[in-house]
Coordinates of C-alpha atoms in Angstrom, one line a residue:
Chain A
X1 CA 11.1 1.7 -13.9
X2 CA 10.5 1.9 -10.1
X3 CA 10.5 -1.8 -9.3
X4 CA 10.7 -3.0 -5.7
X5 CA 11.5 -6.5 -4.7
X6 CA 11.1 -8.4 -1.5
X7 CA 12.8 -11.5 -0.3
X8 CA 11.7 -14.0 0.7
X9 CA 8.2 -14.0 -0.6
X10 CA 7.1 -16.6 2.0
X11 CA 8.7 -17.8 5.2
X12 CA 7.7 -20.2 7.9
X13 CA 9.6 -20.2 11.2
X14 CA 9.4 -21.5 14.7
X15 CA 8.3 -19.4 17.6
X16 CA 11.3 -17.7 19.2
X17 CA 13.4 -17.4 16.1
X18 CA 14.3 -14.3 14.2
X19 CA 13.4 -13.6 10.6
X20 CA 14.9 -11.1 8.2
X21 CA 13.0 -9.7 5.2
X22 CA 14.8 -7.8 2.5
X23 CA 13.4 -4.9 0.5
X24 CA 15.3 -3.7 -2.6
X25 CA 14.7 -1.0 -5.1
X26 CA 15.9 -2.5 -8.3
X27 CA 16.2 0.4 -10.7
X28 CA 16.2 3.5 -8.6
X29 CA 17.8 4.9 -5.4
X30 CA 15.3 4.9 -2.6
X31 CA 15.9 7.7 -0.1
X32 CA 13.1 6.5 2.0
X33 CA 11.6 3.1 2.6
X34 CA 8.5 2.1 4.4
X35 CA 7.3 -1.1 6.1
X36 CA 3.7 -2.1 6.4
X37 CA 1.9 -5.0 8.0
X38 CA -1.3 -6.4 6.7
X39 CA -3.4 -8.8 8.8
X40 CA -6.0 -11.0 7.0
X41 CA -8.9 -9.1 5.6
X42 CA -7.5 -5.8 6.9
X43 CA -5.8 -2.8 5.4
X44 CA -2.1 -2.0 5.4
X45 CA -0.8 -0.4 8.5
X46 CA 2.4 1.6 8.4
X47 CA 4.9 0.2 10.9
X48 CA 7.9 2.4 10.3
X49 CA 9.7 4.8 7.9
X50 CA 13.4 4.5 7.3
X51 CA 15.7 6.9 5.7
X52 CA 19.1 5.7 4.4
X53 CA 21.8 6.1 6.9
X54 CA 19.6 7.1 9.8
X55 CA 17.4 5.4 12.4
X56 CA 13.9 4.3 11.5
X57 CA 10.9 6.2 12.7
X58 CA 8.3 3.8 14.2
X59 CA 4.6 4.3 14.3
X60 CA 2.9 4.4 17.7
X61 CA 2.4 0.9 19.1
X62 CA 5.1 -0.7 17.0
X63 CA 7.9 -2.2 19.1
X64 CA 11.2 -1.0 17.8
X65 CA 13.1 -3.7 19.6
X66 CA 11.0 -6.4 18.1
X67 CA 10.9 -5.1 14.5
X68 CA 14.5 -4.0 13.7
X69 CA 14.8 -2.0 10.6
X70 CA 18.1 -1.3 8.8
X71 CA 18.4 1.0 5.8
X72 CA 22.1 0.6 5.0
X73 CA 22.1 1.6 1.4
X74 CA 20.0 3.5 -1.1
X75 CA 18.7 0.3 -2.5
X76 CA 18.2 -2.0 0.5
X77 CA 16.2 -2.0 3.7
X78 CA 15.8 -5.0 6.0
X79 CA 13.2 -5.8 8.5
X80 CA 14.1 -8.3 11.2
X81 CA 11.3 -9.8 13.3
X82 CA 13.1 -10.8 16.5
X83 CA 11.9 -13.6 18.7
X84 CA 8.9 -14.1 16.5
X85 CA 5.6 -15.4 17.9
X86 CA 2.5 -16.6 16.2
X87 CA 0.8 -13.3 16.6
X88 CA 3.5 -11.8 14.4
X89 CA 2.2 -13.9 11.5
X90 CA 1.2 -11.5 8.9
X91 CA 1.8 -10.1 5.4
X92 CA 4.7 -7.6 5.4
X93 CA 4.9 -5.2 2.5
X94 CA 7.7 -2.6 1.9
X95 CA 7.6 0.4 -0.3
X96 CA 10.3 2.8 -1.5
X97 CA 10.2 6.3 -2.6
X98 CA 12.8 8.2 -4.6
X99 CA 13.7 11.8 -4.2
X100 CA 12.5 14.0 -7.0
X101 CA 13.9 17.5 -6.9
X102 CA 11.2 20.1 -6.6
X103 CA 8.5 17.5 -6.1
X104 CA 5.9 18.2 -3.4
X105 CA 5.2 14.5 -3.0
X106 CA 7.4 11.5 -3.5
X107 CA 5.3 8.6 -4.7
X108 CA 5.8 5.2 -3.0
X109 CA 6.4 2.0 -5.0
X110 CA 5.4 -1.2 -3.4
X111 CA 7.1 -4.5 -3.1
X112 CA 5.2 -7.8 -3.7
X113 CA 5.1 -8.6 0.1
X114 CA 6.3 -11.3 2.3
X115 CA 4.0 -13.8 4.0
X116 CA 5.4 -14.7 7.5
X117 CA 4.0 -17.6 9.4
X118 CA 5.2 -18.3 12.9
X119 CA 4.5 -21.8 14.2
Chain B
X1 CA -4.4 13.6 10.5
X2 CA -5.6 12.2 7.2
X3 CA -8.1 9.3 7.0
X4 CA -9.8 7.3 4.2
X5 CA -13.2 5.7 4.3
X6 CA -14.3 3.0 2.0
X7 CA -17.9 2.4 3.0
X8 CA -18.3 -0.8 1.0
X9 CA -16.4 -3.8 2.5
X10 CA -17.7 -6.2 -0.2
X11 CA -19.2 -5.7 -3.6
X12 CA -20.6 -8.2 -6.0
X13 CA -21.2 -7.4 -9.7
X14 CA -22.0 -9.4 -12.8
X15 CA -19.4 -9.6 -15.5
X16 CA -19.9 -6.9 -18.0
X17 CA -21.7 -4.6 -15.6
X18 CA -20.4 -1.3 -14.6
X19 CA -18.6 -0.7 -11.3
X20 CA -18.2 2.1 -8.9
X21 CA -16.1 1.8 -5.7
X22 CA -16.5 4.6 -3.2
X23 CA -13.8 6.4 -1.4
X24 CA -14.0 9.4 0.9
X25 CA -11.0 11.1 2.4
X26 CA -10.4 13.6 5.2
X27 CA -7.4 15.9 4.9
X28 CA -7.0 19.6 5.5
X29 CA -5.0 20.4 2.4
X30 CA -4.9 19.2 -1.2
X31 CA -4.6 15.5 -1.1
X32 CA -2.7 13.1 -3.2
X33 CA -5.0 10.3 -4.0
X34 CA -4.4 6.7 -5.1
X35 CA -6.3 3.5 -5.9
X36 CA -4.4 0.2 -5.6
X37 CA -5.5 -3.3 -6.4
X38 CA -4.4 -6.4 -4.6
X39 CA -4.9 -9.9 -5.7
X40 CA -4.9 -12.6 -3.0
X41 CA -1.4 -13.1 -1.6
X42 CA 0.1 -10.4 -3.8
X43 CA 1.4 -6.9 -3.3
X44 CA -0.2 -3.7 -4.4
X45 CA -0.5 -2.6 -8.0
X46 CA -1.2 1.1 -8.6
X47 CA -4.3 1.6 -10.7
X48 CA -4.2 5.4 -10.9
X49 CA -3.4 8.5 -8.9
X50 CA -4.4 12.1 -8.6
X51 CA -1.9 14.8 -7.8
X52 CA -3.4 17.9 -9.5
X53 CA -5.0 19.0 -12.7
X54 CA -7.8 17.3 -14.5
X55 CA -10.1 15.8 -11.8
X56 CA -11.0 12.8 -14.0
X57 CA -8.1 10.5 -13.9
X58 CA -7.5 7.5 -16.3
X59 CA -5.7 4.5 -15.0
X60 CA -4.7 1.1 -16.1
X61 CA -7.0 -1.8 -17.0
X62 CA -9.8 0.5 -18.0
X63 CA -10.3 2.1 -14.6
X64 CA -10.9 5.8 -14.0
X65 CA -11.5 7.9 -10.9
X66 CA -13.0 11.3 -10.3
X67 CA -11.7 13.7 -7.7
X68 CA -14.6 15.8 -6.2
X69 CA -13.2 18.2 -3.7
X70 CA -16.7 19.4 -2.6
X71 CA -17.6 15.9 -1.6
X72 CA -14.1 14.8 -0.5
X73 CA -14.5 11.8 -2.7
X74 CA -12.3 9.9 -5.2
X75 CA -14.6 7.1 -6.5
X76 CA -13.2 4.5 -8.8
X77 CA -15.2 3.4 -11.9
X78 CA -15.1 0.9 -14.7
X79 CA -17.7 0.7 -17.4
X80 CA -17.6 -3.0 -17.9
X81 CA -16.1 -5.4 -15.3
X82 CA -14.2 -8.5 -16.3
X83 CA -13.8 -11.6 -14.2
X84 CA -10.1 -10.9 -13.8
X85 CA -11.0 -7.7 -11.9
X86 CA -12.0 -9.7 -8.9
X87 CA -9.6 -8.5 -6.2
X88 CA -9.3 -6.2 -3.2
X89 CA -9.2 -2.5 -3.9
X90 CA -7.6 0.1 -1.7
X91 CA -8.1 3.8 -1.8
X92 CA -5.2 5.8 -0.2
X93 CA -4.4 9.4 0.5
X94 CA -0.9 10.8 0.6
X95 CA -0.3 13.7 2.8
X96 CA 2.6 15.7 4.3
X97 CA 5.8 14.7 2.5
X98 CA 5.2 11.1 1.7
X99 CA 3.1 9.4 4.3
X100 CA 0.2 7.3 2.9
X101 CA -2.9 6.2 4.7
X102 CA -5.0 3.4 3.3
X103 CA -8.6 2.7 3.5
X104 CA -9.9 -0.6 4.8
X105 CA -10.4 -2.0 1.3
X106 CA -13.3 -3.2 -0.8
X107 CA -13.4 -6.7 -1.9
X108 CA -14.8 -7.1 -5.4
X109 CA -16.5 -10.3 -6.5
X110 CA -17.4 -10.8 -10.1
X111 CA -20.1 -13.3 -11.0
X112 CA -20.6 -14.8 -14.5

């Protein structure tokens, strides 16, 4: 259990276009989903946290108008990179956590990532 | 705020040799600690985690890690490394309700 998928796994787009990445929890309901960005040879940096049915919380320095996050259901969150530029090229990874009653910590389960290349 | 330090950016070991990857964390309360492995172009796979209880944690693929509160460390170990273990390893600390902070990663190279 606790499988998270991402689609697409790889996308190449032209500068100025928008790209949507989907993150799905396949066998559980994810109350919270997270979006990370990983530049080459670097660690994962949290971009934003999204709770189903509410607005995402963005980390400092992440442009909310550029990286639109929608968490419309308990199994789906989307990240849209608007007006993408070459500097947005990166590996984007989502994770999802499920609510466990009485738990002091809700573990995150990670998707396989999406490689975005902006030409 | 929590932080994670992985002092070794790159480690090379011979196949069959033992391995220890270092991880130090900074967090004011009891941390939730994780080790993940990432192969090139892939997502993260959880190797093991520590939430509470026994400080020596067993994980998948023959890995183990020991939580030492006095040293704020959570080092990853494997007694005999296989060529397929070559990958990037990330230590992470979970704090607050669910937020996770990752270390910079240690790239493991395995030579025959």
